[in-house]
Amino acid sequence: DAGITQSPRYKITETGRQVTLMCHQTWSHSYMFWYRQDLGHGLRLIYYSAAADITDKGEVPDGYVVSRSKTENFPLTLESATRSQTSVYFCASRETGVNTEAFFGQGTRLTVV
Amino acid sequence: QQQVKQSPQSLIVQKGGISIINCAYENTAFDYFPWYQQFPGKGPALLIAIRPDVSEKKEGRFTISFNKSAKQFSLHIMDSQPGDSATYFCAASHTGGGNKLTFGTGTQLKVEL
């Protein structure tokens, strides 16, 4: 199926565990992004990537790691999960250009207990 | 720091009324201003967008008004319908800024019958 997909949709993990959220897009968009959504904060950028093997920090990168070995995949890893990382995580992709639309996945609801 | 400020946080409008959501930005380098609509359990989706070389853009019942000198832009939803009930996010990005979108904090709109 064409589009951008995230997995898992829901995840419960314990404090201190490592967890990886997956993101896959089929358009070969150059740019990919990870946002977290929290009430009162809107969508905050965690990390983004301009191309395979090129990543950069966003507004709230602490505690997260990303990689992008292939254009279509952009996994987000929480190295040692904390309760403050309980959130809904959205992956997005966007083609290069000034007015290009960003397409979002369905989100992953992560709960850290 | 919050580069894009959005208000109100929540809004209740009667069916057929006008919904107005406002955003203000700080970074004068921003040159693309989209609005995203998000339904519960879904990812945000592009609704309408504007560039700063025009003062208004209309698509159906949705209009963006843009005031470059005041660094403000707003979304107007005419003839609001219950199906418009969703969370709305304003956003901004700029050429050379890594194609990343900076979002406002969101407005929960409820349209009552």
mmCIF file with all atom_site columns, C-alpha atoms in Angstrom:
data_model
loop_
_atom_site.group_PDB
_atom_site.id
_atom_site.type_symbol
_atom_site.label_atom_id
_atom_site.label_alt_id
_atom_site.label_comp_id
_atom_site.label_asym_id
_atom_site.label_entity_id
_atom_site.label_seq_id
_atom_site.pdbx_PDB_ins_code
_atom_site.Cartn_x
_atom_site.Cartn_y
_atom_site.Cartn_z
_atom_site.occupancy
_atom_site.B_iso_or_equiv
_atom_site.pdbx_formal_charge
_atom_site.auth_seq_id
_atom_site.auth_comp_id
_atom_site.auth_asym_id
_atom_site.auth_atom_id
_atom_site.pdbx_PDB_model_num
ATOM 1   C CA . ASP A 1 1   ? 0.000   0.000  0.000  1.00 0.00 ? 1   ASP A CA 1
ATOM 2   C CA . ALA A 1 2   ? 1.222   3.455  -0.884 1.00 0.00 ? 2   ALA A CA 1
ATOM 3   C CA . GLY A 1 3   ? 1.692   5.935  1.899  1.00 0.00 ? 3   GLY A CA 1
ATOM 4   C CA . ILE A 1 4   ? 3.413   6.280  5.221  1.00 0.00 ? 4   ILE A CA 1
ATOM 5   C CA . THR A 1 5   ? 2.958   3.675  7.907  1.00 0.00 ? 5   THR A CA 1
ATOM 6   C CA . GLN A 1 6   ? 4.006   3.508  11.520 1.00 0.00 ? 6   GLN A CA 1
ATOM 7   C CA . SER A 1 7   ? 4.363   0.516  13.771 1.00 0.00 ? 7   SER A CA 1
ATOM 8   C CA . PRO A 1 8   ? 3.366   -0.397 16.317 1.00 0.00 ? 8   PRO A CA 1
ATOM 9   C CA . ARG A 1 9   ? 0.170   1.632  16.760 1.00 0.00 ? 9   ARG A CA 1
ATOM 10  C CA . TYR A 1 10  ? 0.227   1.132  20.509 1.00 0.00 ? 10  TYR A CA 1
ATOM 11  C CA . LYS A 1 11  ? 3.084   0.252  22.827 1.00 0.00 ? 11  LYS A CA 1
ATOM 12  C CA . ILE A 1 12  ? 3.432   -0.069 26.583 1.00 0.00 ? 12  ILE A CA 1
ATOM 13  C CA . THR A 1 13  ? 6.948   -0.334 27.924 1.00 0.00 ? 13  THR A CA 1
ATOM 14  C CA . GLU A 1 14  ? 8.698   -0.105 31.249 1.00 0.00 ? 14  GLU A CA 1
ATOM 15  C CA . THR A 1 15  ? 10.974  2.645  32.435 1.00 0.00 ? 15  THR A CA 1
ATOM 16  C CA . GLY A 1 16  ? 14.570  2.010  31.391 1.00 0.00 ? 16  GLY A CA 1
ATOM 17  C CA . ARG A 1 17  ? 13.778  -0.263 28.461 1.00 0.00 ? 17  ARG A CA 1
ATOM 18  C CA . GLN A 1 18  ? 14.840  0.428  24.930 1.00 0.00 ? 18  GLN A CA 1
ATOM 19  C CA . VAL A 1 19  ? 12.023  0.741  22.410 1.00 0.00 ? 19  VAL A CA 1
ATOM 20  C CA . THR A 1 20  ? 12.043  1.392  18.683 1.00 0.00 ? 20  THR A CA 1
ATOM 21  C CA . LEU A 1 21  ? 9.230   2.962  16.702 1.00 0.00 ? 21  LEU A CA 1
ATOM 22  C CA . MET A 1 22  ? 9.170   2.207  13.002 1.00 0.00 ? 22  MET A CA 1
ATOM 23  C CA . CYS A 1 23  ? 8.261   4.449  10.078 1.00 0.00 ? 23  CYS A CA 1
ATOM 24  C CA . HIS A 1 24  ? 8.080   3.448  6.423  1.00 0.00 ? 24  HIS A CA 1
ATOM 25  C CA . GLN A 1 25  ? 7.114   5.548  3.401  1.00 0.00 ? 25  GLN A CA 1
ATOM 26  C CA . THR A 1 26  ? 6.590   4.403  -0.176 1.00 0.00 ? 26  THR A CA 1
ATOM 27  C CA . TRP A 1 27  ? 6.977   7.702  -2.041 1.00 0.00 ? 27  TRP A CA 1
ATOM 28  C CA . SER A 1 28  ? 10.777  7.992  -1.819 1.00 0.00 ? 28  SER A CA 1
ATOM 29  C CA . HIS A 1 29  ? 10.377  11.417 -0.236 1.00 0.00 ? 29  HIS A CA 1
ATOM 30  C CA . SER A 1 30  ? 13.689  12.998 0.659  1.00 0.00 ? 30  SER A CA 1
ATOM 31  C CA . TYR A 1 31  ? 12.647  14.410 4.018  1.00 0.00 ? 31  TYR A CA 1
ATOM 32  C CA . MET A 1 32  ? 11.372  12.479 6.988  1.00 0.00 ? 32  MET A CA 1
ATOM 33  C CA . PHE A 1 33  ? 10.453  13.736 10.443 1.00 0.00 ? 33  PHE A CA 1
ATOM 34  C CA . TRP A 1 34  ? 9.571   12.520 13.898 1.00 0.00 ? 34  TRP A CA 1
ATOM 35  C CA . TYR A 1 35  ? 7.201   14.591 16.037 1.00 0.00 ? 35  TYR A CA 1
ATOM 36  C CA . ARG A 1 36  ? 5.728   14.006 19.447 1.00 0.00 ? 36  ARG A CA 1
ATOM 37  C CA . GLN A 1 37  ? 2.261   15.293 20.301 1.00 0.00 ? 37  GLN A CA 1
ATOM 38  C CA . ASP A 1 38  ? 1.416   16.301 23.841 1.00 0.00 ? 38  ASP A CA 1
ATOM 39  C CA . LEU A 1 39  ? -1.555  18.266 25.117 1.00 0.00 ? 39  LEU A CA 1
ATOM 40  C CA . GLY A 1 40  ? -0.687  21.912 25.416 1.00 0.00 ? 40  GLY A CA 1
ATOM 41  C CA . HIS A 1 41  ? 2.473   21.555 23.347 1.00 0.00 ? 41  HIS A CA 1
ATOM 42  C CA . GLY A 1 42  ? 1.136   20.668 19.935 1.00 0.00 ? 42  GLY A CA 1
ATOM 43  C CA . LEU A 1 43  ? 3.548   18.837 17.667 1.00 0.00 ? 43  LEU A CA 1
ATOM 44  C CA . ARG A 1 44  ? 7.203   19.155 18.571 1.00 0.00 ? 44  ARG A CA 1
ATOM 45  C CA . LEU A 1 45  ? 9.988   18.055 16.262 1.00 0.00 ? 45  LEU A CA 1
ATOM 46  C CA . ILE A 1 46  ? 12.314  15.396 17.667 1.00 0.00 ? 46  ILE A CA 1
ATOM 47  C CA . TYR A 1 47  ? 14.586  14.593 14.712 1.00 0.00 ? 47  TYR A CA 1
ATOM 48  C CA . TYR A 1 48  ? 14.503  14.977 10.978 1.00 0.00 ? 48  TYR A CA 1
ATOM 49  C CA . SER A 1 49  ? 16.365  13.630 7.989  1.00 0.00 ? 49  SER A CA 1
ATOM 50  C CA . ALA A 1 50  ? 17.065  15.255 4.627  1.00 0.00 ? 50  ALA A CA 1
ATOM 51  C CA . ALA A 1 51  ? 18.183  12.027 2.938  1.00 0.00 ? 51  ALA A CA 1
ATOM 52  C CA . ALA A 1 52  ? 19.593  8.612  3.726  1.00 0.00 ? 52  ALA A CA 1
ATOM 53  C CA . ASP A 1 53  ? 22.447  8.881  6.215  1.00 0.00 ? 53  ASP A CA 1
ATOM 54  C CA . ILE A 1 54  ? 21.678  12.570 6.929  1.00 0.00 ? 54  ILE A CA 1
ATOM 55  C CA . THR A 1 55  ? 19.913  13.334 10.185 1.00 0.00 ? 55  THR A CA 1
ATOM 56  C CA . ASP A 1 56  ? 19.631  16.365 12.437 1.00 0.00 ? 56  ASP A CA 1
ATOM 57  C CA . LYS A 1 57  ? 18.178  17.311 15.790 1.00 0.00 ? 57  LYS A CA 1
ATOM 58  C CA . GLY A 1 58  ? 14.892  19.061 16.200 1.00 0.00 ? 58  GLY A CA 1
ATOM 59  C CA . GLU A 1 59  ? 13.430  20.878 19.175 1.00 0.00 ? 59  GLU A CA 1
ATOM 60  C CA . VAL A 1 60  ? 13.308  17.990 21.689 1.00 0.00 ? 60  VAL A CA 1
ATOM 61  C CA . PRO A 1 61  ? 15.972  15.378 20.755 1.00 0.00 ? 61  PRO A CA 1
ATOM 62  C CA . ASP A 1 62  ? 17.204  14.359 24.211 1.00 0.00 ? 62  ASP A CA 1
ATOM 63  C CA . GLY A 1 63  ? 16.710  10.659 24.958 1.00 0.00 ? 63  GLY A CA 1
ATOM 64  C CA . TYR A 1 64  ? 16.056  9.727  21.330 1.00 0.00 ? 64  TYR A CA 1
ATOM 65  C CA . VAL A 1 65  ? 18.200  8.251  18.568 1.00 0.00 ? 65  VAL A CA 1
ATOM 66  C CA . VAL A 1 66  ? 17.423  7.972  14.866 1.00 0.00 ? 66  VAL A CA 1
ATOM 67  C CA . SER A 1 67  ? 18.978  6.347  11.844 1.00 0.00 ? 67  SER A CA 1
ATOM 68  C CA . ARG A 1 68  ? 18.226  6.341  8.160  1.00 0.00 ? 68  ARG A CA 1
ATOM 69  C CA . SER A 1 69  ? 20.118  3.734  6.204  1.00 0.00 ? 69  SER A CA 1
ATOM 70  C CA . LYS A 1 70  ? 17.410  3.560  3.510  1.00 0.00 ? 70  LYS A CA 1
ATOM 71  C CA . THR A 1 71  ? 15.343  6.400  2.064  1.00 0.00 ? 71  THR A CA 1
ATOM 72  C CA . GLU A 1 72  ? 12.039  4.728  2.928  1.00 0.00 ? 72  GLU A CA 1
ATOM 73  C CA . ASN A 1 73  ? 12.704  3.926  6.590  1.00 0.00 ? 73  ASN A CA 1
ATOM 74  C CA . PHE A 1 74  ? 13.254  6.220  9.559  1.00 0.00 ? 74  PHE A CA 1
ATOM 75  C CA . PRO A 1 75  ? 13.175  4.391  12.906 1.00 0.00 ? 75  PRO A CA 1
ATOM 76  C CA . LEU A 1 76  ? 13.102  6.257  16.209 1.00 0.00 ? 76  LEU A CA 1
ATOM 77  C CA . THR A 1 77  ? 14.710  4.633  19.252 1.00 0.00 ? 77  THR A CA 1
ATOM 78  C CA . LEU A 1 78  ? 14.214  5.543  22.872 1.00 0.00 ? 78  LEU A CA 1
ATOM 79  C CA . GLU A 1 79  ? 17.438  4.274  24.410 1.00 0.00 ? 79  GLU A CA 1
ATOM 80  C CA . SER A 1 80  ? 16.190  4.158  28.011 1.00 0.00 ? 80  SER A CA 1
ATOM 81  C CA . ALA A 1 81  ? 12.519  5.049  28.186 1.00 0.00 ? 81  ALA A CA 1
ATOM 82  C CA . THR A 1 82  ? 11.301  7.508  30.811 1.00 0.00 ? 82  THR A CA 1
ATOM 83  C CA . ARG A 1 83  ? 7.755   8.375  31.880 1.00 0.00 ? 83  ARG A CA 1
ATOM 84  C CA . SER A 1 84  ? 8.154   11.840 30.351 1.00 0.00 ? 84  SER A CA 1
ATOM 85  C CA . GLN A 1 85  ? 8.424   10.133 26.969 1.00 0.00 ? 85  GLN A CA 1
ATOM 86  C CA . THR A 1 86  ? 4.836   8.899  27.224 1.00 0.00 ? 86  THR A CA 1
ATOM 87  C CA . SER A 1 87  ? 3.293   10.543 24.193 1.00 0.00 ? 87  SER A CA 1
ATOM 88  C CA . VAL A 1 88  ? 1.844   10.063 20.743 1.00 0.00 ? 88  VAL A CA 1
ATOM 89  C CA . TYR A 1 89  ? 4.573   9.922  18.124 1.00 0.00 ? 89  TYR A CA 1
ATOM 90  C CA . PHE A 1 90  ? 4.050   10.888 14.501 1.00 0.00 ? 90  PHE A CA 1
ATOM 91  C CA . CYS A 1 91  ? 6.282   10.242 11.572 1.00 0.00 ? 91  CYS A CA 1
ATOM 92  C CA . ALA A 1 92  ? 5.992   12.432 8.482  1.00 0.00 ? 92  ALA A CA 1
ATOM 93  C CA . SER A 1 93  ? 7.575   12.695 5.060  1.00 0.00 ? 93  SER A CA 1
ATOM 94  C CA . ARG A 1 94  ? 7.864   15.546 2.618  1.00 0.00 ? 94  ARG A CA 1
ATOM 95  C CA . GLU A 1 95  ? 9.388   15.965 -0.798 1.00 0.00 ? 95  GLU A CA 1
ATOM 96  C CA . THR A 1 96  ? 12.053  18.607 -1.372 1.00 0.00 ? 96  THR A CA 1
ATOM 97  C CA . GLY A 1 97  ? 10.608  21.978 -2.352 1.00 0.00 ? 97  GLY A CA 1
ATOM 98  C CA . VAL A 1 98  ? 9.170   25.148 -0.907 1.00 0.00 ? 98  VAL A CA 1
ATOM 99  C CA . ASN A 1 99  ? 5.468   24.383 -0.841 1.00 0.00 ? 99  ASN A CA 1
ATOM 100 C CA . THR A 1 100 ? 5.437   20.637 -0.582 1.00 0.00 ? 100 THR A CA 1
ATOM 101 C CA . GLU A 1 101 ? 2.887   18.900 1.579  1.00 0.00 ? 101 GLU A CA 1
ATOM 102 C CA . ALA A 1 102 ? 4.001   16.913 4.608  1.00 0.00 ? 102 ALA A CA 1
ATOM 103 C CA . PHE A 1 103 ? 2.238   13.559 4.949  1.00 0.00 ? 103 PHE A CA 1
ATOM 104 C CA . PHE A 1 104 ? 1.783   12.054 8.394  1.00 0.00 ? 104 PHE A CA 1
ATOM 105 C CA . GLY A 1 105 ? 1.467   8.498  9.571  1.00 0.00 ? 105 GLY A CA 1
ATOM 106 C CA . GLN A 1 106 ? -1.319  7.318  11.878 1.00 0.00 ? 106 GLN A CA 1
ATOM 107 C CA . GLY A 1 107 ? 0.803   7.717  14.976 1.00 0.00 ? 107 GLY A CA 1
ATOM 108 C CA . THR A 1 108 ? 2.158   5.457  17.716 1.00 0.00 ? 108 THR A CA 1
ATOM 109 C CA . ARG A 1 109 ? 0.747   5.854  21.204 1.00 0.00 ? 109 ARG A CA 1
ATOM 110 C CA . LEU A 1 110 ? 3.569   5.035  23.611 1.00 0.00 ? 110 LEU A CA 1
ATOM 111 C CA . THR A 1 111 ? 3.030   4.592  27.322 1.00 0.00 ? 111 THR A CA 1
ATOM 112 C CA . VAL A 1 112 ? 6.017   4.268  29.650 1.00 0.00 ? 112 VAL A CA 1
ATOM 113 C CA . VAL A 1 113 ? 5.132   2.780  33.039 1.00 0.00 ? 113 VAL A CA 1
ATOM 114 C CA . GLN B 2 1   ? 10.785  28.944 22.550 1.00 0.00 ? 1   GLN B CA 1
ATOM 115 C CA . GLN B 2 2   ? 7.404   28.871 20.857 1.00 0.00 ? 2   GLN B CA 1
ATOM 116 C CA . GLN B 2 3   ? 8.005   30.250 17.384 1.00 0.00 ? 3   GLN B CA 1
ATOM 117 C CA . VAL B 2 4   ? 4.382   29.869 16.338 1.00 0.00 ? 4   VAL B CA 1
ATOM 118 C CA . LYS B 2 5   ? 1.716   30.887 18.853 1.00 0.00 ? 5   LYS B CA 1
ATOM 119 C CA . GLN B 2 6   ? -1.844  29.689 18.316 1.00 0.00 ? 6   GLN B CA 1
ATOM 120 C CA . SER B 2 7   ? -5.130  30.701 19.900 1.00 0.00 ? 7   SER B CA 1
ATOM 121 C CA . PRO B 2 8   ? -7.635  29.831 21.160 1.00 0.00 ? 8   PRO B CA 1
ATOM 122 C CA . GLN B 2 9   ? -6.819  26.457 22.685 1.00 0.00 ? 9   GLN B CA 1
ATOM 123 C CA . SER B 2 10  ? -10.428 25.364 22.265 1.00 0.00 ? 10  SER B CA 1
ATOM 124 C CA . LEU B 2 11  ? -13.445 26.707 20.423 1.00 0.00 ? 11  LEU B CA 1
ATOM 125 C CA . ILE B 2 12  ? -17.139 25.870 20.371 1.00 0.00 ? 12  ILE B CA 1
ATOM 126 C CA . VAL B 2 13  ? -19.186 27.129 17.428 1.00 0.00 ? 13  VAL B CA 1
ATOM 127 C CA . GLN B 2 14  ? -22.784 26.598 16.443 1.00 0.00 ? 14  GLN B CA 1
ATOM 128 C CA . LYS B 2 15  ? -23.551 24.860 13.185 1.00 0.00 ? 15  LYS B CA 1
ATOM 129 C CA . GLY B 2 16  ? -23.534 27.396 10.376 1.00 0.00 ? 16  GLY B CA 1
ATOM 130 C CA . GLY B 2 17  ? -21.340 29.823 12.274 1.00 0.00 ? 17  GLY B CA 1
ATOM 131 C CA . ILE B 2 18  ? -17.846 31.070 11.530 1.00 0.00 ? 18  ILE B CA 1
ATOM 132 C CA . SER B 2 19  ? -14.848 29.492 13.250 1.00 0.00 ? 19  SER B CA 1
ATOM 133 C CA . ILE B 2 20  ? -11.738 31.651 13.550 1.00 0.00 ? 20  ILE B CA 1
ATOM 134 C CA . ILE B 2 21  ? -8.336  30.430 14.703 1.00 0.00 ? 21  ILE B CA 1
ATOM 135 C CA . ASN B 2 22  ? -5.367  32.755 14.972 1.00 0.00 ? 22  ASN B CA 1
ATOM 136 C CA . CYS B 2 23  ? -1.627  32.267 14.773 1.00 0.00 ? 23  CYS B CA 1
ATOM 137 C CA . ALA B 2 24  ? 1.352   34.550 15.214 1.00 0.00 ? 24  ALA B CA 1
ATOM 138 C CA . TYR B 2 25  ? 4.936   33.840 14.277 1.00 0.00 ? 25  TYR B CA 1
ATOM 139 C CA . GLU B 2 26  ? 8.303   35.310 15.174 1.00 0.00 ? 26  GLU B CA 1
ATOM 140 C CA . ASN B 2 27  ? 10.724  34.131 12.513 1.00 0.00 ? 27  ASN B CA 1
ATOM 141 C CA . THR B 2 28  ? 10.530  36.498 9.535  1.00 0.00 ? 28  THR B CA 1
ATOM 142 C CA . ALA B 2 29  ? 12.297  33.890 7.402  1.00 0.00 ? 29  ALA B CA 1
ATOM 143 C CA . PHE B 2 30  ? 9.161   31.721 7.371  1.00 0.00 ? 30  PHE B CA 1
ATOM 144 C CA . ASP B 2 31  ? 7.770   31.575 3.851  1.00 0.00 ? 31  ASP B CA 1
ATOM 145 C CA . TYR B 2 32  ? 5.190   28.786 3.924  1.00 0.00 ? 32  TYR B CA 1
ATOM 146 C CA . PHE B 2 33  ? 2.192   28.659 6.246  1.00 0.00 ? 33  PHE B CA 1
ATOM 147 C CA . PRO B 2 34  ? 0.002   25.540 6.176  1.00 0.00 ? 34  PRO B CA 1
ATOM 148 C CA . TRP B 2 35  ? -2.938  24.553 8.321  1.00 0.00 ? 35  TRP B CA 1
ATOM 149 C CA . TYR B 2 36  ? -3.396  20.939 9.302  1.00 0.00 ? 36  TYR B CA 1
ATOM 150 C CA . GLN B 2 37  ? -6.568  19.191 10.434 1.00 0.00 ? 37  GLN B CA 1
ATOM 151 C CA . GLN B 2 38  ? -6.481  16.219 12.774 1.00 0.00 ? 38  GLN B CA 1
ATOM 152 C CA . PHE B 2 39  ? -9.316  13.869 13.699 1.00 0.00 ? 39  PHE B CA 1
ATOM 153 C CA . PRO B 2 40  ? -9.106  11.656 16.815 1.00 0.00 ? 40  PRO B CA 1
ATOM 154 C CA . GLY B 2 41  ? -6.842  8.670  16.308 1.00 0.00 ? 41  GLY B CA 1
ATOM 155 C CA . LYS B 2 42  ? -5.495  9.982  13.015 1.00 0.00 ? 42  LYS B CA 1
ATOM 156 C CA . GLY B 2 43  ? -2.427  11.820 11.861 1.00 0.00 ? 43  GLY B CA 1
ATOM 157 C CA . PRO B 2 44  ? -2.641  15.487 10.849 1.00 0.00 ? 44  PRO B CA 1
ATOM 158 C CA . ALA B 2 45  ? -3.578  16.141 7.220  1.00 0.00 ? 45  ALA B CA 1
ATOM 159 C CA . LEU B 2 46  ? -2.985  19.265 5.148  1.00 0.00 ? 46  LEU B CA 1
ATOM 160 C CA . LEU B 2 47  ? -6.079  21.455 4.914  1.00 0.00 ? 47  LEU B CA 1
ATOM 161 C CA . ILE B 2 48  ? -4.898  24.627 3.190  1.00 0.00 ? 48  ILE B CA 1
ATOM 162 C CA . ALA B 2 49  ? -1.654  26.584 2.874  1.00 0.00 ? 49  ALA B CA 1
ATOM 163 C CA . ILE B 2 50  ? -0.482  30.070 1.921  1.00 0.00 ? 50  ILE B CA 1
ATOM 164 C CA . ARG B 2 51  ? 2.719   31.852 0.989  1.00 0.00 ? 51  ARG B CA 1
ATOM 165 C CA . PRO B 2 52  ? 3.406   35.402 2.237  1.00 0.00 ? 52  PRO B CA 1
ATOM 166 C CA . ASP B 2 53  ? 3.150   37.011 -1.194 1.00 0.00 ? 53  ASP B CA 1
ATOM 167 C CA . VAL B 2 54  ? -0.663  36.841 -0.981 1.00 0.00 ? 54  VAL B CA 1
ATOM 168 C CA . SER B 2 55  ? -2.956  38.167 1.735  1.00 0.00 ? 55  SER B CA 1
ATOM 169 C CA . GLU B 2 56  ? -5.748  35.633 1.410  1.00 0.00 ? 56  GLU B CA 1
ATOM 170 C CA . LYS B 2 57  ? -6.387  32.172 0.054  1.00 0.00 ? 57  LYS B CA 1
ATOM 171 C CA . LYS B 2 58  ? -9.758  30.500 -0.138 1.00 0.00 ? 58  LYS B CA 1
ATOM 172 C CA . GLU B 2 59  ? -10.619 26.867 -0.727 1.00 0.00 ? 59  GLU B CA 1
ATOM 173 C CA . GLY B 2 60  ? -14.287 26.105 -0.369 1.00 0.00 ? 60  GLY B CA 1
ATOM 174 C CA . ARG B 2 61  ? -15.406 27.034 3.138  1.00 0.00 ? 61  ARG B CA 1
ATOM 175 C CA . PHE B 2 62  ? -11.827 27.458 4.375  1.00 0.00 ? 62  PHE B CA 1
ATOM 176 C CA . THR B 2 63  ? -9.932  30.750 4.096  1.00 0.00 ? 63  THR B CA 1
ATOM 177 C CA . ILE B 2 64  ? -6.478  31.772 5.281  1.00 0.00 ? 64  ILE B CA 1
ATOM 178 C CA . SER B 2 65  ? -5.931  35.465 5.957  1.00 0.00 ? 65  SER B CA 1
ATOM 179 C CA . PHE B 2 66  ? -2.310  36.567 6.111  1.00 0.00 ? 66  PHE B CA 1
ATOM 180 C CA . ASN B 2 67  ? -0.880  39.802 7.558  1.00 0.00 ? 67  ASN B CA 1
ATOM 181 C CA . LYS B 2 68  ? 2.844   39.930 6.865  1.00 0.00 ? 68  LYS B CA 1
ATOM 182 C CA . SER B 2 69  ? 3.514   43.198 8.688  1.00 0.00 ? 69  SER B CA 1
ATOM 183 C CA . ALA B 2 70  ? 1.835   41.928 11.861 1.00 0.00 ? 70  ALA B CA 1
ATOM 184 C CA . LYS B 2 71  ? 3.342   38.445 11.445 1.00 0.00 ? 71  LYS B CA 1
ATOM 185 C CA . GLN B 2 72  ? -0.076  36.901 11.897 1.00 0.00 ? 72  GLN B CA 1
ATOM 186 C CA . PHE B 2 73  ? -2.275  34.525 9.965  1.00 0.00 ? 73  PHE B CA 1
ATOM 187 C CA . SER B 2 74  ? -5.667  33.041 10.642 1.00 0.00 ? 74  SER B CA 1
ATOM 188 C CA . LEU B 2 75  ? -7.990  30.289 9.508  1.00 0.00 ? 75  LEU B CA 1
ATOM 189 C CA . HIS B 2 76  ? -11.648 31.054 8.905  1.00 0.00 ? 76  HIS B CA 1
ATOM 190 C CA . ILE B 2 77  ? -14.150 28.229 8.532  1.00 0.00 ? 77  ILE B CA 1
ATOM 191 C CA . MET B 2 78  ? -17.392 29.507 7.063  1.00 0.00 ? 78  MET B CA 1
ATOM 192 C CA . ASP B 2 79  ? -20.710 27.705 7.577  1.00 0.00 ? 79  ASP B CA 1
ATOM 193 C CA . SER B 2 80  ? -19.087 25.437 10.159 1.00 0.00 ? 80  SER B CA 1
ATOM 194 C CA . GLN B 2 81  ? -20.394 21.861 10.210 1.00 0.00 ? 81  GLN B CA 1
ATOM 195 C CA . PRO B 2 82  ? -20.286 19.123 12.867 1.00 0.00 ? 82  PRO B CA 1
ATOM 196 C CA . GLY B 2 83  ? -17.917 17.224 10.552 1.00 0.00 ? 83  GLY B CA 1
ATOM 197 C CA . ASP B 2 84  ? -15.423 20.074 10.976 1.00 0.00 ? 84  ASP B CA 1
ATOM 198 C CA . SER B 2 85  ? -15.018 19.145 14.638 1.00 0.00 ? 85  SER B CA 1
ATOM 199 C CA . ALA B 2 86  ? -11.318 18.333 14.906 1.00 0.00 ? 86  ALA B CA 1
ATOM 200 C CA . THR B 2 87  ? -8.022  19.732 16.117 1.00 0.00 ? 87  THR B CA 1
ATOM 201 C CA . TYR B 2 88  ? -6.458  22.367 13.897 1.00 0.00 ? 88  TYR B CA 1
ATOM 202 C CA . PHE B 2 89  ? -2.768  23.199 13.799 1.00 0.00 ? 89  PHE B CA 1
ATOM 203 C CA . CYS B 2 90  ? -1.120  26.138 12.148 1.00 0.00 ? 90  CYS B CA 1
ATOM 204 C CA . ALA B 2 91  ? 2.470   25.676 11.039 1.00 0.00 ? 91  ALA B CA 1
ATOM 205 C CA . ALA B 2 92  ? 5.329   27.459 9.324  1.00 0.00 ? 92  ALA B CA 1
ATOM 206 C CA . SER B 2 93  ? 8.515   26.576 7.517  1.00 0.00 ? 93  SER B CA 1
ATOM 207 C CA . HIS B 2 94  ? 11.169  28.368 5.506  1.00 0.00 ? 94  HIS B CA 1
ATOM 208 C CA . THR B 2 95  ? 13.338  27.627 2.518  1.00 0.00 ? 95  THR B CA 1
ATOM 209 C CA . GLY B 2 96  ? 16.700  26.454 3.718  1.00 0.00 ? 96  GLY B CA 1
ATOM 210 C CA . GLY B 2 97  ? 15.282  25.556 7.108  1.00 0.00 ? 97  GLY B CA 1
ATOM 211 C CA . GLY B 2 98  ? 15.564  21.838 6.513  1.00 0.00 ? 98  GLY B CA 1
ATOM 212 C CA . ASN B 2 99  ? 12.017  21.652 5.186  1.00 0.00 ? 99  ASN B CA 1
ATOM 213 C CA . LYS B 2 100 ? 10.879  21.178 8.772  1.00 0.00 ? 100 LYS B CA 1
ATOM 214 C CA . LEU B 2 101 ? 7.525   22.474 9.936  1.00 0.00 ? 101 LEU B CA 1
ATOM 215 C CA . THR B 2 102 ? 7.132   24.352 13.223 1.00 0.00 ? 102 THR B CA 1
ATOM 216 C CA . PHE B 2 103 ? 3.647   23.851 14.619 1.00 0.00 ? 103 PHE B CA 1
ATOM 217 C CA . GLY B 2 104 ? 1.384   25.852 16.875 1.00 0.00 ? 104 GLY B CA 1
ATOM 218 C CA . THR B 2 105 ? -0.097  24.233 19.963 1.00 0.00 ? 105 THR B CA 1
ATOM 219 C CA . GLY B 2 106 ? -3.400  23.342 18.316 1.00 0.00 ? 106 GLY B CA 1
ATOM 220 C CA . THR B 2 107 ? -7.054  24.340 18.627 1.00 0.00 ? 107 THR B CA 1
ATOM 221 C CA . GLN B 2 108 ? -9.793  21.845 19.448 1.00 0.00 ? 108 GLN B CA 1
ATOM 222 C CA . LEU B 2 109 ? -12.870 22.867 17.493 1.00 0.00 ? 109 LEU B CA 1
ATOM 223 C CA . LYS B 2 110 ? -16.302 21.554 18.334 1.00 0.00 ? 110 LYS B CA 1
ATOM 224 C CA . VAL B 2 111 ? -19.229 22.437 16.106 1.00 0.00 ? 111 VAL B CA 1
ATOM 225 C CA . GLU B 2 112 ? -22.553 21.963 17.844 1.00 0.00 ? 112 GLU B CA 1
ATOM 226 C CA . LEU B 2 113 ? -25.919 21.347 16.223 1.00 0.00 ? 113 LEU B CA 1
#
